[in-house]
Coordinates of C-alpha atoms and ligand atoms in Angstrom, one line a residue:
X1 CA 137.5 102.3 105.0
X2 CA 134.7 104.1 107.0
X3 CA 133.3 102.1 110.4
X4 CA 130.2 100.5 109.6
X5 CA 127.3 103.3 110.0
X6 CA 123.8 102.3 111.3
X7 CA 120.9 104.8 110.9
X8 CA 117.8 104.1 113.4
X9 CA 115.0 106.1 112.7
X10 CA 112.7 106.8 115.6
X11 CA 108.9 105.8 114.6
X12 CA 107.2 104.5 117.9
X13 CA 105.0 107.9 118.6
X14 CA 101.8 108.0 119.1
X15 CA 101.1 111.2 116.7
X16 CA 97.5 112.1 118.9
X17 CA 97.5 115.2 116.8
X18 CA 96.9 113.6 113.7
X19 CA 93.9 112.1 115.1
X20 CA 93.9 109.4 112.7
X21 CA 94.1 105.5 112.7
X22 CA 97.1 105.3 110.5
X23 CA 100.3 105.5 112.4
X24 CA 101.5 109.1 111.8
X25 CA 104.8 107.7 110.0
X26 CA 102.1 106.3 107.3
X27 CA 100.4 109.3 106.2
X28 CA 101.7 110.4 102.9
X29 CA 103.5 113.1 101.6
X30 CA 103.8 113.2 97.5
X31 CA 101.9 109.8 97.5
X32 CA 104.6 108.0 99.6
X33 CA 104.1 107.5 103.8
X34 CA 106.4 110.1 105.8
X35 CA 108.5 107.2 107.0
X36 CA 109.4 106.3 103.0
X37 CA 111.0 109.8 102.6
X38 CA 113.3 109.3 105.5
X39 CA 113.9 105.6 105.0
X40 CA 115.4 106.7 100.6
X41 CA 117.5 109.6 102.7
X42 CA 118.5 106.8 105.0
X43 CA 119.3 104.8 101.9
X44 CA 121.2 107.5 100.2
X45 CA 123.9 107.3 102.7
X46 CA 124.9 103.8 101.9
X47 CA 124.6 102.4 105.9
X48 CA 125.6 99.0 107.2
X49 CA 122.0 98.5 108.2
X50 CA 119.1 100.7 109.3
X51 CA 116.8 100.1 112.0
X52 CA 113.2 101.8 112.4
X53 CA 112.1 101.6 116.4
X54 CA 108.2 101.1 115.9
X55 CA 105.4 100.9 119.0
X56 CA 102.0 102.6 118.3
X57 CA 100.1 101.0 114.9
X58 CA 102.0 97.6 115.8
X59 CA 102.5 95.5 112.7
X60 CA 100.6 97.6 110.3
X61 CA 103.8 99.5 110.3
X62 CA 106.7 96.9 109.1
X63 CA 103.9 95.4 106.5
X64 CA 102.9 98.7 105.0
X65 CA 106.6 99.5 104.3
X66 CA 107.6 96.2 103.3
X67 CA 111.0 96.8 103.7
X68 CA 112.8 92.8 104.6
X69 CA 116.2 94.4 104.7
X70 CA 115.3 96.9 107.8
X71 CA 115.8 96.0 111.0
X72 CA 112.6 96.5 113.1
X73 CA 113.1 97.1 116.8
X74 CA 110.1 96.9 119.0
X75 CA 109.6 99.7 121.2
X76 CA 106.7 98.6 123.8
X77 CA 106.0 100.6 126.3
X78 CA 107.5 104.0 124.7
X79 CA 109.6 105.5 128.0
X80 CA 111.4 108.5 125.5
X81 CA 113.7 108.8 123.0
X82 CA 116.7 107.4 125.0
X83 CA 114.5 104.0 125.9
X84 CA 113.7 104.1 122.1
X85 CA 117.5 104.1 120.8
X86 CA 118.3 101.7 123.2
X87 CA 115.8 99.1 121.5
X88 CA 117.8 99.6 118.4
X89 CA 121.0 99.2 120.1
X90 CA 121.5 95.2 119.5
X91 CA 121.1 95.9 115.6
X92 CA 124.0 98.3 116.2
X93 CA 127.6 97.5 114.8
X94 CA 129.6 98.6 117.9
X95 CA 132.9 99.3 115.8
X96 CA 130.5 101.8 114.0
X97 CA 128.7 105.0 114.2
X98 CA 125.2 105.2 114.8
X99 CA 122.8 108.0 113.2
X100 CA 119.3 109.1 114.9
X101 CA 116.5 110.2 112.7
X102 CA 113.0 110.6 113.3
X103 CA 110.3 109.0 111.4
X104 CA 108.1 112.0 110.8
X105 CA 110.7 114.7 109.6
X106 CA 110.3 113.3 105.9
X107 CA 112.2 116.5 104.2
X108 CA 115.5 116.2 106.0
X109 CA 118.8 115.9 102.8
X110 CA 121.3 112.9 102.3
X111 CA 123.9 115.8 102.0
X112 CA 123.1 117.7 105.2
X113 CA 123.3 113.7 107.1
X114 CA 126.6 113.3 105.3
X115 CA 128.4 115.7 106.9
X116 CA 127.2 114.3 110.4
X117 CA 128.3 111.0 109.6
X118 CA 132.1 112.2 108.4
X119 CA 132.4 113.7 111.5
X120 CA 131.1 110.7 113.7
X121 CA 133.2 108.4 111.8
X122 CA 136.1 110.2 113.1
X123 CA 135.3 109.9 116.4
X124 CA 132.9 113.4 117.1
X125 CA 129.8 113.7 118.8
X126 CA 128.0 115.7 115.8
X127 CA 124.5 117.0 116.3
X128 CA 122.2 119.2 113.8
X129 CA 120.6 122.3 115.8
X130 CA 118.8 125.3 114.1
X131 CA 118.0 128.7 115.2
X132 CA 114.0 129.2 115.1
X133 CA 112.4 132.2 115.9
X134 CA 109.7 130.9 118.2
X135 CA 112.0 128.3 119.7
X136 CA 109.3 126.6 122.1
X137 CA 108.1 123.3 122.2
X138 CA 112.0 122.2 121.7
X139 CA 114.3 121.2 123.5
X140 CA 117.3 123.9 123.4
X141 CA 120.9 124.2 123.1
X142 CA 123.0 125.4 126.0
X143 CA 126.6 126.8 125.6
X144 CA 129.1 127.7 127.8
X145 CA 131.3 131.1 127.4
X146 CA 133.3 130.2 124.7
X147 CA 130.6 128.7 122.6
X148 CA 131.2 125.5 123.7
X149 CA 127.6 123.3 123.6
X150 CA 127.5 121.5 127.1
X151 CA 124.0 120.1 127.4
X152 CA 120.7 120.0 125.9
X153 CA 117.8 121.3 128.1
X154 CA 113.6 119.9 127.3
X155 CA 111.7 122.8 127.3
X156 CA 109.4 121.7 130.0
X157 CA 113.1 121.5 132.5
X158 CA 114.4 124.6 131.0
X159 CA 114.7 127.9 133.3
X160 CA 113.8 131.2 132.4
X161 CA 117.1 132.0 130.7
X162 CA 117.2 129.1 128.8
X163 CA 113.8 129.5 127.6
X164 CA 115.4 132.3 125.8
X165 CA 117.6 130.3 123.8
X166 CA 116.7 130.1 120.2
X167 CA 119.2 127.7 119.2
X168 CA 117.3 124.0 119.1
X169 CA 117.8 120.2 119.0
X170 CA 116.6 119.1 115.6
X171 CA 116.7 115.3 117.1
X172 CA 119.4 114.4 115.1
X173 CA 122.4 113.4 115.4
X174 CA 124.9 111.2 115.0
X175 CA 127.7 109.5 117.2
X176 CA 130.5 106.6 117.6
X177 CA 128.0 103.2 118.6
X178 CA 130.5 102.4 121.9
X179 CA 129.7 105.4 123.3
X180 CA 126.3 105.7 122.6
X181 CA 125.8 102.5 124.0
X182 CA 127.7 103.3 127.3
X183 CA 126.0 106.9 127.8
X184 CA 122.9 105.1 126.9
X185 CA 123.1 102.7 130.1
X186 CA 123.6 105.4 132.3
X187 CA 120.2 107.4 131.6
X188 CA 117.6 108.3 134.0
X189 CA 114.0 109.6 134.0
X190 CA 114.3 112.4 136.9
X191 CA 112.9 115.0 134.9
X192 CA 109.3 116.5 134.0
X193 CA 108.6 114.4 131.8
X194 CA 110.1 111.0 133.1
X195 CA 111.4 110.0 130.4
X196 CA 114.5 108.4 129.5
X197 CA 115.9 111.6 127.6
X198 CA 118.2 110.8 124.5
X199 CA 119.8 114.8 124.7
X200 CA 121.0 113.6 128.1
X201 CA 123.9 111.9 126.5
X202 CA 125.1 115.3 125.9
X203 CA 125.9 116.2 128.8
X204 CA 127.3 113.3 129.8
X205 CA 129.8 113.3 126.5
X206 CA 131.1 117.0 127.3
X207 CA 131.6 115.7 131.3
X208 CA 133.8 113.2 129.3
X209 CA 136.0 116.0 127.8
X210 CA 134.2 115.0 124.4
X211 CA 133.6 118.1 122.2
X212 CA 129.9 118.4 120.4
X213 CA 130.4 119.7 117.3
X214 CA 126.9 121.4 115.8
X215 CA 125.7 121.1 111.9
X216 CA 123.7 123.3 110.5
X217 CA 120.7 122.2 107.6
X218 CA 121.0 124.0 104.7
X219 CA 117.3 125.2 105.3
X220 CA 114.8 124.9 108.1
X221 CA 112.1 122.5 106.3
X222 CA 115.1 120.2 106.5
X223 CA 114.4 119.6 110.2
X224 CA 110.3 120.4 110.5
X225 CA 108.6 117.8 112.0
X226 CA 105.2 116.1 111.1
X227 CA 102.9 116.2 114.1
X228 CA 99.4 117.7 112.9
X229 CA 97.6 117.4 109.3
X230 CA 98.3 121.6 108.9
X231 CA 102.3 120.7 109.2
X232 CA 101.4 117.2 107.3
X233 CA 100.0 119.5 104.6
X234 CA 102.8 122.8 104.7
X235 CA 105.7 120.1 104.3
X236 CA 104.0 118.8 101.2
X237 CA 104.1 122.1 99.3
X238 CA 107.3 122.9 100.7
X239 CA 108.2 119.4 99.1
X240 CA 106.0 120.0 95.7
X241 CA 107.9 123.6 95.5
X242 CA 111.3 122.3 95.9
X243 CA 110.4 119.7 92.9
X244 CA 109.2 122.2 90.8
X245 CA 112.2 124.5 91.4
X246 CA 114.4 121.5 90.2
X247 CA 112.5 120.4 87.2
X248 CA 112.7 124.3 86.2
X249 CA 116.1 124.7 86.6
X250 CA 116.3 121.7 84.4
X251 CA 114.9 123.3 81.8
X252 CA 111.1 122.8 82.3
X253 CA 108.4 125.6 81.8
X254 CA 105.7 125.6 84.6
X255 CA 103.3 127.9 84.2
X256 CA 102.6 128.1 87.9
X257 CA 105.3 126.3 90.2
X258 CA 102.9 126.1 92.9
X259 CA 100.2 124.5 90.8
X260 CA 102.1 121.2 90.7
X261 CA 102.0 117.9 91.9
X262 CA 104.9 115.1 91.4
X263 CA 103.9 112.4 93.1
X264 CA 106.9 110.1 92.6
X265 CA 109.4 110.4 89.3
X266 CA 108.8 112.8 86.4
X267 CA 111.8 112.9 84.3
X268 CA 111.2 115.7 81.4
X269 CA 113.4 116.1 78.4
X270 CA 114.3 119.4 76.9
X271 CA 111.5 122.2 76.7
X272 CA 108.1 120.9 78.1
X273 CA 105.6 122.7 79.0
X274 CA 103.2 121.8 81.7
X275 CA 100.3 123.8 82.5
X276 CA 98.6 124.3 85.9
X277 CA 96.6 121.7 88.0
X278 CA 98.3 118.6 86.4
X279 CA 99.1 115.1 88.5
X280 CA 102.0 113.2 88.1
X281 CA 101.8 109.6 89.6
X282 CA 104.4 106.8 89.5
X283 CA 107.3 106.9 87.0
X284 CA 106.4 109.5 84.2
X285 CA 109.1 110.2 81.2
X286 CA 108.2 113.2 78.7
X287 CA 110.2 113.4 75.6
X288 CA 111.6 116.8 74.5
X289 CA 108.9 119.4 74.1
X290 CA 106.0 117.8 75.1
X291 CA 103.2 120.0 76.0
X292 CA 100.7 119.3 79.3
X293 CA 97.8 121.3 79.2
X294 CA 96.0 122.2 82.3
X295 CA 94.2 119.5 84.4
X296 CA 96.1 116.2 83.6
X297 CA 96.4 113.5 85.8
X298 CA 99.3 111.2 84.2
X299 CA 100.8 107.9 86.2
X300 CA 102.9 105.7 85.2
X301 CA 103.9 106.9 81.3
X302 CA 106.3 107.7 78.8
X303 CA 105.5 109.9 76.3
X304 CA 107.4 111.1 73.1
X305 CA 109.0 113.9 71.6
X306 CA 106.7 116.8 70.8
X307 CA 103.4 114.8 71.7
X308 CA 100.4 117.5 73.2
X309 CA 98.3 116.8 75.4
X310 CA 95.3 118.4 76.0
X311 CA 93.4 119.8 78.8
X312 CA 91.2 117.1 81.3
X313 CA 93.2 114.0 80.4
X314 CA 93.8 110.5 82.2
X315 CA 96.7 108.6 81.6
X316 CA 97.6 105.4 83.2
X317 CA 100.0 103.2 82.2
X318 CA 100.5 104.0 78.6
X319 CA 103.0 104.7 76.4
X320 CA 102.9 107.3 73.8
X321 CA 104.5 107.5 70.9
X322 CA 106.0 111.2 69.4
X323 CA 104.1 113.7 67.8
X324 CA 101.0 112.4 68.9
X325 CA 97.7 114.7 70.3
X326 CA 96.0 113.8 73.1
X327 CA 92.8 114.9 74.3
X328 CA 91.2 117.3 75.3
X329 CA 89.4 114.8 78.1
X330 CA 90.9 111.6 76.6
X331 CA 91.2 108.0 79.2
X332 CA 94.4 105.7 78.6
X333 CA 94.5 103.3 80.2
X334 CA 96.7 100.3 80.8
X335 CA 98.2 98.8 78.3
X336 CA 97.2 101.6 75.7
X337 CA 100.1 102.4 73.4
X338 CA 100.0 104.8 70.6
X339 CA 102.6 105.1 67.5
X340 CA 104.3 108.1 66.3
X341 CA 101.3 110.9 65.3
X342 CA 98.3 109.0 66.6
X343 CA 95.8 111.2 67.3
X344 CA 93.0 110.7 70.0
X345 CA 90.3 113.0 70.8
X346 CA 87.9 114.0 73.4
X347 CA 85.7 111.4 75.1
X348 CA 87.5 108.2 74.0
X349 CA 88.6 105.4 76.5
X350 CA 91.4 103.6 75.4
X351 CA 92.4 100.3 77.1
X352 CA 95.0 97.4 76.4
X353 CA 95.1 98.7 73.0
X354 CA 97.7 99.1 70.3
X355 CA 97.3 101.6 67.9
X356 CA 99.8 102.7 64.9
X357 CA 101.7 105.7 63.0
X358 CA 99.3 108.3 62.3
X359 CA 95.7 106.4 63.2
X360 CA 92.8 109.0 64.5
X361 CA 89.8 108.2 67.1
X362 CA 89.2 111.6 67.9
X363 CA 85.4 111.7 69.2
X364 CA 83.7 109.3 71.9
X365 CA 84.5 106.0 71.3
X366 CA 85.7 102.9 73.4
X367 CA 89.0 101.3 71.9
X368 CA 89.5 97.7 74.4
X369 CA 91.7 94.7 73.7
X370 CA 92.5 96.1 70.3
X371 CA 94.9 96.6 67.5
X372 CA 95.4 99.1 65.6
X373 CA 97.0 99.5 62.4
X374 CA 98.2 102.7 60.3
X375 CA 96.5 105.1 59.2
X376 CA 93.2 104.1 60.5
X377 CA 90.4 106.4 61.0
X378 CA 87.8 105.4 63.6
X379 CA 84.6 107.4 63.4
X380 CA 82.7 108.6 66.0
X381 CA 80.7 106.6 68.8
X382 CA 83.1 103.2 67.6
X383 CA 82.8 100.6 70.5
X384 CA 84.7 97.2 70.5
X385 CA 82.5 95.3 72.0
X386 CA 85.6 93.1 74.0
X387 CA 83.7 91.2 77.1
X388 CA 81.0 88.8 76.2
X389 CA 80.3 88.7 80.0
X390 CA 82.3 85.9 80.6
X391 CA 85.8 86.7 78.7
X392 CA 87.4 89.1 76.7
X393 CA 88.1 89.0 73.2
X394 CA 90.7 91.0 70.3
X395 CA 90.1 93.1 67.9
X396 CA 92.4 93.4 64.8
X397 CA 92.2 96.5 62.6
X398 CA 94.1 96.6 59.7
X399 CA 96.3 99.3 57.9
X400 CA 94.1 102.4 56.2
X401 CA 90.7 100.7 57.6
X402 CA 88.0 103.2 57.5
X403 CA 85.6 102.5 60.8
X404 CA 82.0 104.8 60.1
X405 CA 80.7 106.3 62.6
X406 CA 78.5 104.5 65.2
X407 CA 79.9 101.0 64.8
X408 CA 79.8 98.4 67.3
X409 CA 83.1 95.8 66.5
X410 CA 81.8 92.4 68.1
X411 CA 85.1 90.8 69.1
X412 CA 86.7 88.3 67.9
X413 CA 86.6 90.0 65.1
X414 CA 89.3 91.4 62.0
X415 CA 88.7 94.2 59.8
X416 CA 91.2 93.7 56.6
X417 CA 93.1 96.2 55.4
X418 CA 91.8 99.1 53.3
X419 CA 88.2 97.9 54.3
X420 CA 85.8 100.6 54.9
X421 CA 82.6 99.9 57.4
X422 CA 79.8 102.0 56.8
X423 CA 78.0 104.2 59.5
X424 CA 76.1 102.3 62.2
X425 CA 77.7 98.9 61.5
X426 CA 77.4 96.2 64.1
X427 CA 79.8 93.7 62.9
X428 CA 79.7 90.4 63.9
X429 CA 82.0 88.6 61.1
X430 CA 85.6 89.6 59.9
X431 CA 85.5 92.4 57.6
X432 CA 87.5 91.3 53.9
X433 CA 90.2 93.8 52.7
X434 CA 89.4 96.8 50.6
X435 CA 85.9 96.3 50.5
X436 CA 82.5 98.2 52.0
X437 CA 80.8 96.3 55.1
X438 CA 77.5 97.7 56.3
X439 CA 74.4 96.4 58.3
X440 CA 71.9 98.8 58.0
X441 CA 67.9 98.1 58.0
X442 CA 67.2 99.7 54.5
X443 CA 66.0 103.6 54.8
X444 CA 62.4 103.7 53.7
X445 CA 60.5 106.5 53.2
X446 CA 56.3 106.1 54.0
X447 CA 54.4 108.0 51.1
X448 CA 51.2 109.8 52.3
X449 CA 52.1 110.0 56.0
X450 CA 51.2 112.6 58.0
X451 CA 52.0 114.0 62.0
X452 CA 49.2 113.4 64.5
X453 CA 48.1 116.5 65.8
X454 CA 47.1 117.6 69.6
X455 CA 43.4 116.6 70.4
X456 CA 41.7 119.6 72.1
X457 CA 38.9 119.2 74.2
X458 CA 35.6 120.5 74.4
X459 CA 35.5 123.3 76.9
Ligands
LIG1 C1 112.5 115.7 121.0 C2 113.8 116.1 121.7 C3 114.0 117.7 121.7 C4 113.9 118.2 120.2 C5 112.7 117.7 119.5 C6 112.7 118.0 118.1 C7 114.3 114.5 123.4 C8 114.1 114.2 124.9 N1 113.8 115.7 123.0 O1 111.5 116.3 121.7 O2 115.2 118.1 122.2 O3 114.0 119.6 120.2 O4 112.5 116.2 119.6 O5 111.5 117.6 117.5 O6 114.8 113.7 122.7 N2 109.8 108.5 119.9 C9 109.9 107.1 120.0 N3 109.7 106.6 121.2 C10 109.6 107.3 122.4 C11 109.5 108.7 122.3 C12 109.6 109.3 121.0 O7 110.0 106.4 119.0 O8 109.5 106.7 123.4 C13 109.9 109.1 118.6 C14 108.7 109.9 118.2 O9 107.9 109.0 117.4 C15 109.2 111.0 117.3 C16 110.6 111.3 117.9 O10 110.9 110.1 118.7 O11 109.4 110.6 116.0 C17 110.6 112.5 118.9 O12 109.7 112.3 119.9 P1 108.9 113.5 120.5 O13 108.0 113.0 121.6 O14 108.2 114.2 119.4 O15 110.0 114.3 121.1 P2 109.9 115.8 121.6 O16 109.3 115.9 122.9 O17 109.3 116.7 120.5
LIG2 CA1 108.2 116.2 118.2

């Protein structure tokens, strides 16, 4: 069996650059805080226990993430990242290995960290390094003649020649916990910054006779770092790209990958189409070729086999049945859920309703704390009027009911099956089965009647 790993993810930064309230680990990428993204890579690897270090934003941190299985290790004042692993070092299984992240490189891959922690577990010092192009800022990656990585140098204690280094510490890495905690006990803060320096552990391995062995991430957003809104807002299209490229090598059309957003799950069946601009929110399942048209905004929904949806939709927790068409500018809401071939058109507001196989409300109507049968056709301007003020009430609408246009459904209220209300109904009392209800003031024509015309005035 592996020894017992423990991942501690470094989150006590300030992030000035953000200039923001919220901690920087709480901004969010795809509609989940920075800190979430490393915390389900974290997860992915199966640890003994994680630990986040936390300092700047006190509290708001551990409550925001709500996480009662993390280990939260206080990190007050914030003297570096060597101080900051050594807060998490009582939450550490000493038999173990322990892996450093950081709380602001959201991007970073299960598989790439899975390599590291093979290696630790066998007793290697394994850290991830990248080569960069403009290299500064970081701290770099010194090796001896054969290739051999002996230390770690801060770019603000680096020398000319190292400056010229491209090869940098990502941050992470991952080592045996007995170690760690012994090299950890023997940092100091004699350097520019003063600052208890976690690289410094490097050297102090290799003056061991350890051997560092360096892994690479399959790509460099892997190991970008979050530290002003521009990065905050280059990692999440890097992050919307990367789900787009997967949803189309599963078989998804996107008619502009970079036109996307997923914030959370979309699961797609075979041959969807989803047109530009479109929102996904929460946990979103599409049957096999559903169509999304441009402009959709869709949280928290499952829709069927072959439904379309039209352009300028809202959808929020509904589910849809297959077949059905949508929009265009159509409002589910919760609670809405349409059989197979409902149909519901432009300007209609849908809520807490249940409507069946085949029923229409295609044109501006308000459909609340309903149900609906089959094969119903609502007319347009229909409003179930649900909330007397104080509470809300049902209404029932039978199999092949015909609703005119213009009617106003006073709940409580049933109309029976096969009944047909005529045009500018307000219905107060349950409509009987198969029958015509109307109130209407009786049309009246005034004989003899004529237009008043315009006054003019003397001049
Ligand atoms: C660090 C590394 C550098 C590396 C770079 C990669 C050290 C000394 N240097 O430098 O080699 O190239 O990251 O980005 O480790 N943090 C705490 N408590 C602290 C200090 C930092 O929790 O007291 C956290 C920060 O919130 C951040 C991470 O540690 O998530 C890195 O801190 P930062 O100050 O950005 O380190 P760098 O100077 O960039
Ligand atoms: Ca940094």
């Amino acid at each position: 069996m592996a020894p017992p790993l423990t991942v501690v993810i470094l989150a006590a930064g300030k992030g000035t650059r953000m200039r923001s309230e919220l901690p920087k680990v709480l901004h969010p990428l795809a509609g989940r805080p920075l800190l979430g993204h490393v915390l389900a890579a974290a997860d992915a690897l199966g640890p003994a226990r994680i630990c986040v270090v936390y300092g700047h934003g006190g509290e708001i941190l551990p409550k925001t993430i709500g996480r009662p299985d993390v280990a939260w290790a206080l990190q007050e004042p914030q003297l570096g990242t060597g101080h900051a692993v050594s807060q998490a070092m009582p939450h550490v299984d000493g038999d173990g290995s322990v892996l450093v992240l950081y709380g602001d490189v959201p991007l970073i891959r299960a598989e790439t960290l899975q390599e590291m922690a093979l290696l630790a577990s066998e007793g290697a010092v394994a850290l991830l390094t990248v080569e960069l192009a403009d290299p500064s800022g970081y701290g770099r990656i010194v090796r001896d003649a054969r290739g051999q990585v002996v230390r770690i140098v801060e770019h603000k204690d680096a020398a000319a020649e190292e400056l010229a280094i491209r090869e940098v510490n990502t941050g992470i890495l991952c080592l045996p916990a007995a170690k760690l905690a012994r090299w950890l006990a023997g940092l100091g803060n004699d350097n520019a910054q003063g600052e208890y320096y976690l690289t410094d552990v490097i050297a102090m391995a290799v003056a061991e006779g350890e051997r560092i062995l360096t892994c690479h991430p399959a790509a460099e957003w892997e190991v970008l770092g979050v530290n002003s809104r521009a990065q905050l807002a280059g990692l999440e299209r890097r992050h919307q790209r990367n789900q787009a490229d997967a949803l189309m090598a599963a078989g998804v059309t996107l008619i502009d990958p970079a036109r996307l957003d997923v914030r959370g799950e979309l699961l797609c069946g075979r041959d969807c189409l989803i047109d530009v601009d479109c929102v996904f929110e929460g946990r979103v399942v599409l049957g096999d070729n559903v169509t999304v048209s441009s402009h959709c905004v869709i949280k928290d929904a499952e829709i069927g086999a072959g439904t379309e949806v039209k352009p300028f939709c809202h959808i929020d927790g509904a589910r849809i049945g297959a077949d059905a068409v949508i929009g265009p500018y159509a409002r589910l809401r919760p609670g809405t859920e349409l059989a197979e071939a409902a149909h519901i058109g432009n300007f209609v507001e849908l809520k807490n309703a249940q409507v069946g196989f085949n029923s229409k409300i295609n044109h501006l109507s308000y459909v609340g704390d309903a149900t609906v049968g089959r094969k119903v056709n609502i007319g347009a301007g229909t409003i179930t009027c649900n909330y007397d003020g104080a509470n809300k009430h049902r209404t029932v609408i039978e199999d092949e009911a015909f609703i005119g246009s213009d009617t106003q459904l006073v709940a409580p209220v049933t109309v029976g099956r096969g009944a047909t209300l005529g045009a500018g109904t307000t219905l107060t009392r349950d409509a009987p089965p198969d029958q015509l209800t109307l109130s209407r003031a009786k049309q009246l024509t005034v004989p003899g009647w004529q237009r008043p015309v315009k006054k003019h005035r003397d001049k």
